[in-house]
Tab-separated table of C-alpha atoms in Angstrom:
chain	number	residue	atom	x	y	z
A	1	MET	CA	-22.262	-43.956	-21.899
A	2	PRO	CA	-18.702	-43.632	-19.617
A	3	SER	CA	-17.988	-46.718	-17.083
A	4	GLN	CA	-18.009	-46.658	-13.774
A	5	ARG	CA	-14.174	-46.307	-12.949
A	6	ASP	CA	-14.066	-43.157	-15.355
A	7	ILE	CA	-16.821	-41.669	-13.422
A	8	LEU	CA	-15.287	-42.462	-10.173
A	9	ASN	CA	-11.556	-41.071	-11.464
A	10	LYS	CA	-13.614	-37.979	-12.872
A	11	ILE	CA	-14.940	-37.757	-8.966
A	12	SER	CA	-11.559	-38.029	-7.262
A	13	ALA	CA	-10.077	-35.487	-9.547
A	14	VAL	CA	-12.832	-32.819	-8.914
A	15	LYS	CA	-12.299	-33.509	-5.152
A	16	LYS	CA	-8.821	-32.721	-5.224
A	17	THR	CA	-9.976	-29.431	-7.059
A	18	ARG	CA	-12.273	-28.697	-4.335
A	19	GLN	CA	-9.419	-28.906	-1.841
A	20	ILE	CA	-7.328	-26.588	-3.705
A	21	THR	CA	-9.713	-24.068	-4.302
A	22	ARG	CA	-10.687	-24.548	-0.510
A	23	ALA	CA	-7.151	-24.184	0.665
A	24	MET	CA	-6.759	-20.626	-1.476
A	25	ASN	CA	-9.647	-19.457	-0.205
A	26	MET	CA	-8.426	-20.021	3.660
A	27	VAL	CA	-5.278	-18.328	2.168
A	28	ALA	CA	-6.758	-15.441	0.994
A	29	ALA	CA	-8.335	-14.752	4.109
A	30	ALA	CA	-5.441	-15.014	6.088
A	31	LYS	CA	-3.814	-12.420	3.698
A	32	LEU	CA	-6.882	-10.103	3.607
A	33	ARG	CA	-6.746	-9.924	7.319
A	34	GLY	CA	-3.147	-9.059	7.191
A	35	VAL	CA	-3.607	-6.462	4.702
A	36	GLN	CA	-6.810	-5.098	6.489
A	37	GLU	CA	-4.599	-4.636	9.833
A	38	LYS	CA	-2.387	-2.675	7.739
A	39	THR	CA	-5.105	-0.205	6.237
A	40	GLU	CA	-6.179	0.268	9.863
A	41	ARG	CA	-2.745	1.056	11.263
A	42	PHE	CA	-2.300	3.205	8.443
A	43	GLN	CA	-5.656	5.359	8.796
A	44	PRO	CA	-4.400	7.827	11.419
A	45	TYR	CA	-1.637	8.565	9.341
A	46	ALA	CA	-3.817	9.240	6.238
A	47	ALA	CA	-6.074	11.195	8.039
A	48	LYS	CA	-3.567	13.140	9.947
A	49	TYR	CA	-1.672	14.184	6.920
A	50	ALA	CA	-4.769	14.936	4.846
A	51	GLU	CA	-5.857	17.313	8.038
A	52	VAL	CA	-2.366	19.185	8.171
A	53	LEU	CA	-1.950	19.596	4.102
A	54	ALA	CA	-5.357	21.138	4.174
A	55	SER	CA	-4.960	23.532	6.814
A	56	LEU	CA	-1.735	24.584	5.384
A	57	SER	CA	-2.652	24.658	1.457
A	58	SER	CA	-5.895	26.570	1.716
A	59	GLY	CA	-4.842	30.069	0.106
A	60	VAL	CA	-1.416	28.855	-1.170
A	61	SER	CA	-0.666	29.823	-4.632
A	62	PRO	CA	0.556	27.544	-7.066
A	63	ASP	CA	3.874	29.148	-7.683
A	64	VAL	CA	4.952	27.379	-4.375
A	65	HIS	CA	5.683	23.935	-5.636
A	66	PRO	CA	5.811	22.533	-8.991
A	67	LEU	CA	3.518	19.552	-8.061
A	68	LEU	CA	0.988	22.259	-7.902
A	69	VAL	CA	1.255	24.156	-11.011
A	70	GLN	CA	-2.009	23.154	-13.199
A	71	PRO	CA	-0.661	22.438	-16.735
A	72	GLU	CA	-2.203	24.782	-19.385
A	73	LYS	CA	-2.446	22.141	-21.858
A	74	VAL	CA	-2.291	18.887	-21.505
A	75	GLU	CA	-0.626	16.508	-24.087
A	76	LYS	CA	0.181	13.797	-22.508
A	77	VAL	CA	-0.980	11.959	-19.093
A	78	GLY	CA	0.571	9.382	-17.146
A	79	LEU	CA	-1.478	6.560	-15.852
A	80	ILE	CA	-1.066	4.271	-12.924
A	81	LEU	CA	-2.524	1.406	-13.021
A	82	LEU	CA	-2.342	-0.954	-10.282
A	83	THR	CA	-3.529	-4.661	-10.450
A	84	ALA	CA	-2.754	-8.204	-8.986
A	85	ASP	CA	0.723	-10.331	-9.719
A	86	ARG	CA	-1.806	-13.150	-9.764
A	87	GLY	CA	-4.649	-14.441	-11.191
A	88	LEU	CA	-7.735	-16.660	-9.778
A	89	CYS	CA	-9.569	-14.105	-8.294
A	90	GLY	CA	-12.574	-13.816	-10.861
A	91	SER	CA	-12.665	-10.676	-12.794
A	92	PHE	CA	-10.434	-8.363	-10.393
A	93	ASN	CA	-7.915	-7.548	-12.669
A	94	MET	CA	-9.934	-7.261	-15.957
A	95	ASN	CA	-12.300	-4.730	-14.222
A	96	LEU	CA	-9.101	-2.842	-13.570
A	97	ILE	CA	-7.270	-3.203	-17.049
A	98	ASN	CA	-10.775	-2.200	-18.396
A	99	ALA	CA	-11.361	0.611	-16.566
A	100	GLY	CA	-7.602	2.070	-17.218
A	101	LEU	CA	-8.799	1.253	-20.924
A	102	ARG	CA	-11.873	3.308	-20.716
A	103	PHE	CA	-9.670	5.876	-19.171
A	104	ALA	CA	-6.995	5.729	-21.881
A	105	LYS	CA	-9.526	5.741	-24.773
A	106	GLU	CA	-11.317	8.891	-23.514
A	107	ARG	CA	-8.026	10.468	-23.336
A	108	GLN	CA	-6.516	9.562	-26.643
A	109	ALA	CA	-10.418	10.676	-28.086
A	110	ALA	CA	-9.017	14.073	-26.657
A	111	GLY	CA	-6.093	14.262	-28.374
A	112	GLN	CA	-3.866	13.530	-25.679
A	113	GLN	CA	-1.080	10.858	-25.405
A	114	VAL	CA	-1.047	8.143	-22.666
A	115	GLU	CA	1.783	6.877	-20.815
A	116	HIS	CA	1.317	3.875	-19.021
A	117	PHE	CA	3.048	3.030	-15.304
A	118	LEU	CA	1.641	-0.661	-14.591
A	119	VAL	CA	1.911	-2.119	-10.832
A	120	GLY	CA	1.263	-5.720	-11.131
A	121	ARG	CA	2.207	-8.620	-13.635
A	122	LYS	CA	-1.373	-8.980	-15.007
A	123	ALA	CA	-1.105	-5.372	-15.771
A	124	ARG	CA	2.123	-5.598	-17.564
A	125	ASP	CA	1.316	-9.042	-19.375
A	126	PHE	CA	-1.963	-7.298	-20.592
A	127	HIS	CA	-0.915	-4.536	-21.853
A	128	ARG	CA	2.482	-6.094	-23.417
A	129	ARG	CA	0.332	-8.374	-25.408
A	130	ARG	CA	-1.200	-5.281	-26.944
A	131	GLY	CA	1.874	-4.156	-27.613
A	132	VAL	CA	1.809	-0.983	-25.424
A	133	ASN	CA	5.255	0.450	-24.122
A	134	VAL	CA	5.892	-1.506	-20.469
A	135	ASP	CA	8.904	-0.282	-19.867
A	136	ASN	CA	7.590	1.421	-16.641
A	137	ALA	CA	6.344	-1.551	-14.998
A	138	LEU	CA	6.786	-2.932	-11.843
A	139	THR	CA	6.079	-6.863	-10.977
A	140	GLY	CA	5.917	-9.202	-8.397
A	141	VAL	CA	5.393	-6.294	-5.911
A	142	MET	CA	1.679	-7.307	-4.781
A	143	ASN	CA	2.387	-9.696	-2.306
A	144	THR	CA	3.736	-7.019	0.422
A	145	VAL	CA	2.614	-3.713	-0.266
A	146	ASP	CA	4.394	-1.547	1.958
A	147	PHE	CA	5.243	1.972	2.108
A	148	ASP	CA	8.430	1.475	0.675
A	149	LEU	CA	6.779	0.561	-2.628
A	150	ALA	CA	4.434	3.165	-2.693
A	151	VAL	CA	7.107	5.491	-2.455
A	152	GLN	CA	8.537	3.471	-5.498
A	153	VAL	CA	5.488	4.024	-7.391
A	154	ALA	CA	4.883	7.484	-6.541
A	155	ARG	CA	8.323	8.266	-8.081
A	156	MET	CA	7.734	6.755	-11.235
A	157	GLY	CA	4.933	9.324	-11.799
A	158	MET	CA	6.295	12.369	-10.154
A	159	ASN	CA	9.638	11.824	-11.984
A	160	ALA	CA	7.835	12.229	-15.026
A	161	PHE	CA	5.384	14.981	-14.084
A	162	LEU	CA	8.177	17.245	-12.802
A	163	ALA	CA	10.270	16.309	-15.872
A	164	GLY	CA	7.525	17.476	-18.026
A	165	GLU	CA	6.780	14.458	-19.735
A	166	VAL	CA	3.248	14.134	-18.667
A	167	GLN	CA	1.203	17.249	-17.631
A	168	GLU	CA	-1.307	15.276	-15.582
A	169	VAL	CA	-1.005	12.279	-13.946
A	170	TYR	CA	-4.086	9.577	-12.490
A	171	MET	CA	-3.991	6.392	-11.017
A	172	VAL	CA	-6.468	3.726	-11.145
A	173	TYR	CA	-6.943	1.607	-8.204
A	174	SER	CA	-9.601	-0.736	-6.770
A	175	HIS	CA	-11.526	0.683	-4.010
A	176	PHE	CA	-12.470	-1.725	-1.522
A	177	ARG	CA	-15.954	-1.301	-0.423
A	178	SER	CA	-16.970	-4.182	1.076
A	179	MET	CA	-16.053	-7.937	0.838
A	180	ALA	CA	-18.595	-7.826	-2.125
A	181	ALA	CA	-17.864	-5.076	-3.978
A	182	GLN	CA	-14.557	-3.865	-5.063
A	183	ILE	CA	-14.819	-0.890	-7.264
A	184	PRO	CA	-12.302	0.212	-9.979
A	185	THR	CA	-11.775	4.016	-9.258
A	186	VAL	CA	-9.645	6.515	-11.021
A	187	VAL	CA	-8.114	9.521	-8.922
A	188	LYS	CA	-6.221	12.593	-9.885
A	189	LEU	CA	-2.678	12.442	-8.482
A	190	LEU	CA	-0.695	15.394	-9.973
A	191	PRO	CA	-1.024	18.457	-10.021
A	192	ILE	CA	-2.453	18.525	-6.435
A	193	SER	CA	-5.102	21.176	-6.187
A	194	PRO	CA	-5.656	22.268	-2.926
A	195	ASP	CA	-9.132	21.162	-2.375
A	196	MET	CA	-8.200	17.496	-3.054
A	197	ALA	CA	-6.251	17.621	0.179
A	198	GLY	CA	-9.874	19.353	1.615
A	199	GLU	CA	-12.037	16.026	0.235
A	200	ALA	CA	-9.568	13.660	1.774
A	201	ALA	CA	-9.764	15.307	4.961
A	202	PRO	CA	-12.686	15.083	7.123
A	203	THR	CA	-14.340	18.206	7.433
A	204	LYS	CA	-13.912	19.693	11.065
A	205	GLU	CA	-16.364	22.207	12.814
A	206	GLY	CA	-15.006	25.564	13.541
A	207	PRO	CA	-11.784	27.632	12.500
A	208	SER	CA	-8.759	25.353	12.130
A	209	LEU	CA	-5.734	26.048	14.383
A	210	GLU	CA	-3.106	28.748	13.800
A	211	TYR	CA	0.169	27.100	13.491
A	212	LEU	CA	3.352	28.454	14.428
A	213	THR	CA	5.536	27.020	11.781
A	214	GLU	CA	9.535	25.997	11.682
A	215	PRO	CA	10.406	26.799	8.940
A	216	SER	CA	7.856	28.985	7.026
A	217	ALA	CA	4.660	27.230	6.216
A	218	GLU	CA	5.654	27.807	2.350
A	219	GLN	CA	8.617	25.361	3.001
A	220	ILE	CA	6.390	23.081	4.960
A	221	LEU	CA	4.213	22.592	2.286
A	222	VAL	CA	7.126	22.128	0.037
A	223	ASP	CA	8.262	18.926	1.982
A	224	LEU	CA	4.634	17.897	2.505
A	225	LEU	CA	3.364	17.574	-0.961
A	226	PRO	CA	5.606	15.081	-2.259
A	227	ARG	CA	5.002	12.790	0.564
A	228	PHE	CA	0.947	13.236	0.349
A	229	VAL	CA	1.358	11.873	-3.011
A	230	ASN	CA	3.232	8.661	-1.270
A	231	VAL	CA	0.480	8.880	1.000
A	232	THR	CA	-2.227	8.839	-1.445
A	233	VAL	CA	-0.891	5.838	-3.216
A	234	TYR	CA	0.099	3.644	-0.607
A	235	SER	CA	-3.365	3.952	0.124
A	236	GLY	CA	-4.198	3.215	-3.281
A	237	LEU	CA	-2.296	0.151	-3.275
A	238	LEU	CA	-3.522	-1.174	0.379
A	239	ASN	CA	-7.072	-0.949	-1.150
A	240	THR	CA	-5.986	-2.654	-4.259
A	241	ALA	CA	-4.409	-5.376	-2.288
A	242	THR	CA	-7.335	-5.802	0.303
A	243	SER	CA	-9.746	-5.881	-3.112
A	244	GLU	CA	-7.813	-8.861	-4.495
A	245	GLN	CA	-7.606	-10.904	-1.434
A	246	ALA	CA	-11.374	-10.203	-1.160
A	247	ALA	CA	-12.203	-10.704	-4.739
A	248	ARG	CA	-9.884	-14.142	-4.554
A	249	MET	CA	-11.809	-15.251	-1.802
A	250	ALA	CA	-14.976	-15.073	-3.110
A	251	ALA	CA	-13.789	-16.694	-6.596
A	252	MET	CA	-12.514	-19.448	-4.626
A	253	ASP	CA	-15.402	-19.746	-2.620
A	254	ASN	CA	-17.560	-20.147	-5.752
A	255	ALA	CA	-15.142	-22.414	-7.241
A	256	THR	CA	-15.631	-24.875	-4.054
A	257	LYS	CA	-19.256	-24.380	-4.568
A	258	ASN	CA	-19.481	-25.719	-8.043
A	259	CYS	CA	-17.083	-28.638	-7.224
A	260	LYS	CA	-19.407	-29.915	-4.588
A	261	GLU	CA	-22.117	-29.470	-7.331
A	262	MET	CA	-20.494	-31.266	-9.441
A	263	ILE	CA	-19.178	-34.153	-6.903
A	264	ASN	CA	-22.896	-34.630	-6.420
A	265	THR	CA	-24.008	-34.793	-9.832
A	266	LEU	CA	-21.119	-37.255	-10.615
A	267	THR	CA	-22.040	-39.395	-7.393
A	268	LEU	CA	-25.878	-39.676	-9.227
A	269	ALA	CA	-24.162	-40.821	-12.657
A	270	TYR	CA	-21.931	-43.175	-10.923
A	271	ASN	CA	-24.678	-44.958	-8.832
A	272	LYS	CA	-26.924	-44.672	-11.879
A	273	ALA	CA	-24.383	-46.606	-13.891
A	274	ARG	CA	-23.860	-49.033	-11.085
A	275	GLN	CA	-27.088	-49.986	-10.713
A	276	ALA	CA	-27.922	-50.457	-14.148
A	277	SER	CA	-24.659	-52.423	-14.420
A	278	ILE	CA	-25.933	-55.074	-11.414
A	279	THR	CA	-29.717	-54.909	-13.509
A	280	ALA	CA	-27.869	-55.933	-16.292
A	281	GLU	CA	-25.645	-58.999	-14.371
A	282	LEU	CA	-29.095	-60.067	-12.851
A	283	MET	CA	-30.825	-60.183	-16.063
A	284	ASP	CA	-27.578	-62.307	-17.485
A	285	ILE	CA	-27.530	-64.890	-14.554
A	286	VAL	CA	-31.160	-65.191	-14.932
A	287	GLY	CA	-31.061	-65.478	-18.546
A	288	GLY	CA	-28.686	-68.373	-18.018
A	289	ALA	CA	-30.780	-70.089	-15.587
A	290	GLU	CA	-33.825	-70.229	-17.659
A	291	ALA	CA	-31.691	-71.201	-20.523
A	292	LEU	CA	-30.121	-74.395	-18.535
A	293	LYS	CA	-33.788	-75.198	-17.304
A	294	GLY	CA	-35.004	-75.402	-20.778
B	1	MET	CA	-2.333	14.857	34.856
B	2	ALA	CA	-2.815	18.452	33.996
B	3	ASN	CA	0.626	19.324	33.008
B	4	LYS	CA	1.413	16.531	30.795
B	5	ILE	CA	1.168	15.900	26.825
B	6	LEU	CA	0.186	13.184	24.875
B	7	LEU	CA	3.171	12.021	22.541
B	8	GLU	CA	1.677	10.458	19.746
B	9	VAL	CA	4.266	8.778	17.091
B	10	VAL	CA	2.905	7.521	13.886
B	11	THR	CA	4.625	5.793	10.824
B	12	PRO	CA	2.551	4.530	7.930
B	13	ASP	CA	3.125	0.843	9.107
B	14	ARG	CA	1.893	1.491	12.853
B	15	LEU	CA	1.451	3.652	15.825
B	16	LEU	CA	4.618	3.307	17.326
B	17	LEU	CA	4.054	5.229	20.432
B	18	SER	CA	1.058	6.772	22.490
B	19	LYS	CA	2.215	7.889	25.937
B	20	GLU	CA	1.542	11.161	28.441
B	21	VAL	CA	4.749	12.441	29.029
B	22	ASP	CA	6.355	15.490	30.905
B	23	VAL	CA	8.099	16.913	27.809
B	24	VAL	CA	9.319	16.251	23.772
B	25	VAL	CA	12.254	17.270	22.584
B	26	ALA	CA	12.658	16.598	18.793
B	27	THR	CA	15.012	17.838	15.912
B	28	SER	CA	13.301	19.677	13.352
B	29	VAL	CA	15.389	21.228	9.860
B	30	GLU	CA	16.513	24.300	12.224
B	31	GLY	CA	17.550	22.510	15.059
B	32	GLU	CA	16.072	20.816	18.488
B	33	PHE	CA	13.011	22.207	19.958
B	34	GLY	CA	11.276	21.090	23.446
B	35	VAL	CA	7.680	20.910	23.869
B	36	LEU	CA	5.795	20.982	26.971
B	37	ALA	CA	2.040	20.962	28.173
B	38	GLY	CA	0.466	24.166	26.830
B	39	HIS	CA	2.520	24.729	23.897
B	40	ALA	CA	1.219	26.973	20.966
B	41	PRO	CA	0.273	24.967	18.256
B	42	LEU	CA	3.346	24.631	16.010
B	43	LEU	CA	4.278	22.239	12.691
B	44	ALA	CA	7.171	21.466	12.064
B	45	THR	CA	9.465	19.369	9.650
B	46	LEU	CA	11.468	16.902	11.257
B	47	ALA	CA	14.910	16.439	10.173
B	48	ILE	CA	16.487	12.788	10.516
B	49	GLY	CA	17.612	12.919	14.109
B	50	GLU	CA	16.563	12.052	17.561
B	51	MET	CA	13.680	12.350	19.683
B	52	ARG	CA	13.460	11.944	23.290
B	53	TYR	CA	10.654	12.211	25.809
B	54	ARG	CA	10.672	12.191	29.844
B	55	ASP	CA	7.685	11.001	31.637
B	56	GLY	CA	8.675	11.453	35.611
B	57	ASN	CA	12.518	10.277	35.803
B	58	ALA	CA	12.529	7.796	33.022
B	59	LEU	CA	14.072	9.383	29.824
B	60	ASP	CA	13.468	7.762	26.467
B	61	TYR	CA	14.781	7.878	23.263
B	62	ALA	CA	13.869	7.283	19.331
B	63	ALA	CA	15.085	7.728	16.167
B	64	VAL	CA	13.186	9.389	13.633
B	65	ALA	CA	14.290	9.491	10.125
B	66	GLY	CA	12.461	12.727	8.778
B	67	GLY	CA	8.403	13.610	8.634
B	68	PHE	CA	6.256	16.130	10.380
B	69	CYS	CA	5.448	17.210	13.736
B	70	GLU	CA	2.263	18.736	15.043
B	71	VAL	CA	1.962	20.243	18.312
B	72	THR	CA	-1.572	21.417	19.848
B	73	GLY	CA	-2.054	22.450	23.106
B	74	GLU	CA	-2.636	18.900	24.704
B	75	LYS	CA	-1.261	16.479	22.145
B	76	VAL	CA	2.061	15.936	20.285
B	77	THR	CA	1.943	13.970	16.920
B	78	ILE	CA	5.031	12.894	14.840
B	79	LEU	CA	4.074	12.104	11.445
B	80	ALA	CA	7.726	10.111	10.688
B	81	GLU	CA	8.132	8.263	7.454
B	82	SER	CA	10.015	5.482	9.983
B	83	ALA	CA	10.413	5.882	13.536
B	84	GLU	CA	12.292	3.395	16.336
B	85	LEU	CA	12.287	3.121	19.663
B	86	ALA	CA	15.880	2.874	21.044
B	87	ARG	CA	15.495	-0.410	22.504
B	88	GLU	CA	14.085	-1.642	18.979
B	89	ILE	CA	16.956	-0.558	17.262
B	90	ASP	CA	19.075	-3.520	15.854
B	91	VAL	CA	22.571	-2.143	16.014
B	92	ASP	CA	24.226	-4.690	13.885
B	93	ARG	CA	21.692	-3.511	10.978
B	94	ALA	CA	22.607	0.233	11.643
B	95	LYS	CA	26.105	-0.823	11.464
B	96	ARG	CA	25.641	-2.618	7.918
B	97	ALA	CA	23.710	-0.163	6.723
B	98	ARG	CA	26.451	2.583	7.437
B	99	GLU	CA	28.961	0.578	6.041
B	100	ARG	CA	27.117	0.110	3.059
B	101	ALA	CA	26.185	3.684	2.869
B	102	GLU	CA	29.926	4.579	2.863
B	103	GLN	CA	30.603	2.619	-0.003
B	104	ARG	CA	27.965	4.232	-2.265
B	105	LEU	CA	29.241	7.631	-0.713
B	106	ALA	CA	32.694	6.771	-1.825
B	107	LYS	CA	31.399	5.475	-5.046
B	108	SER	CA	29.334	8.305	-6.504
B	109	GLN	CA	29.338	12.007	-7.402
B	110	SER	CA	28.354	14.338	-5.642
B	111	GLU	CA	24.969	16.201	-5.879
B	112	GLN	CA	23.753	13.153	-7.836
B	113	LEU	CA	20.653	11.781	-6.776
B	114	ASP	CA	22.499	8.626	-5.486
B	115	TYR	CA	24.653	10.383	-3.467
B	116	VAL	CA	21.880	12.445	-1.840
B	117	ARG	CA	20.271	9.122	-1.238
B	118	ALA	CA	23.227	7.246	0.200
B	119	GLU	CA	23.899	10.570	2.401
B	120	ALA	CA	20.379	10.264	4.061
B	121	ALA	CA	20.928	6.345	4.321
B	122	LEU	CA	24.333	7.338	6.185
B	123	LYS	CA	22.264	9.902	8.397
B	124	ARG	CA	19.803	7.556	9.485
B	125	ALA	CA	22.092	4.560	10.175
B	126	MET	CA	24.274	7.084	12.338
B	127	ILE	CA	21.395	8.045	14.446
B	128	ARG	CA	19.858	4.715	14.815
B	129	MET	CA	23.234	3.623	16.446
B	130	ARG	CA	23.685	6.869	18.587
B	131	VAL	CA	19.985	6.565	19.797
B	132	ALA	CA	20.910	3.137	20.854
B	133	GLU	CA	24.320	3.917	22.360
B	134	ARG	CA	22.129	6.450	24.317
B	135	ALA	CA	19.746	3.948	25.875
B	136	HIS	CA	22.065	1.807	26.978
B	137	GLY	CA	24.859	4.012	27.967
């Protein structure tokens, strides 16, 4: 049976842990708000983009732009895997990595090679441990997600695609559905299929506007497509960052609760030990008195 | 008012501007163009350049670093990679950016990717400075 002092030490240790997890929960909450605001400000931009692209790309032949060309045979696919840089957020990172692994396995079963593009320290560390080539990795970036980062990530994928190293590019990100549900999702980035933009755009009633264009519609599309990839990647990054903070909040909330429970149990144990020792002391005194009397 | 047009400037990070104005002049890859209320639907690729808009007697400038412009009869939407209003421009920063870009240009060979990027950076810096100058001058 542990001594009273041991139990007291343990209680104070758990209390300190609780303080830390509680603080981390609040930090995550603050960061979550920041990312959510960013997402909100980005929404109109993304929506407009999808809308314009959808109205432009309907009925355009894929010869206009290399990013539209559907491959005849896919030998190698690129996989952009977005994870967090830091742990302590429950199964968040593992869920994403598993989604990536599942995807890679399917592709390998179909005889295709998979080239990894890893964003976030957790993805890189995991794949390095498994001996996967991690040259294309960005780490330490998920703390401040901005559009420049999206451009950087998108460029990795697009460069490989345009150089012909990979014939398709996919992205695994965490879709932020709600505070309680973050769903690892796989989306196809390249080649761009015209209906992809259509899906992203809210379906509008009536015929779309006939635009005058300057320069030609095709030229605009050529400029627009790479940027659309940036926009898609950015929204993936924002979703992932939001999910990360939400997952961390939930994990830290749980940890705080567990600490509380543990403190209760320990306090109970301490009180019992204290009582037991008092009882034992009383018995000693009573026993001593009895002995003197006799 | 009926003869005003709503101007919205959107960047990935924020809604920069949303305002009813009389006229908008922006720089497309083929040159400057002006938009008044009731303009035919138009879609244009914007170059790195300045944008100005007039509301009554007030004329304001903004620097736009490439993007798109969509015009419908009652609304102009500018989707910019990045954009700044004239009064927000940090002239010192733009100057430093110009110096950096010039150094990079001097070092790199023409036609290479680095050269192209440095050139774009230089252009952005120059436009920023010009816009800032106009607003204050």
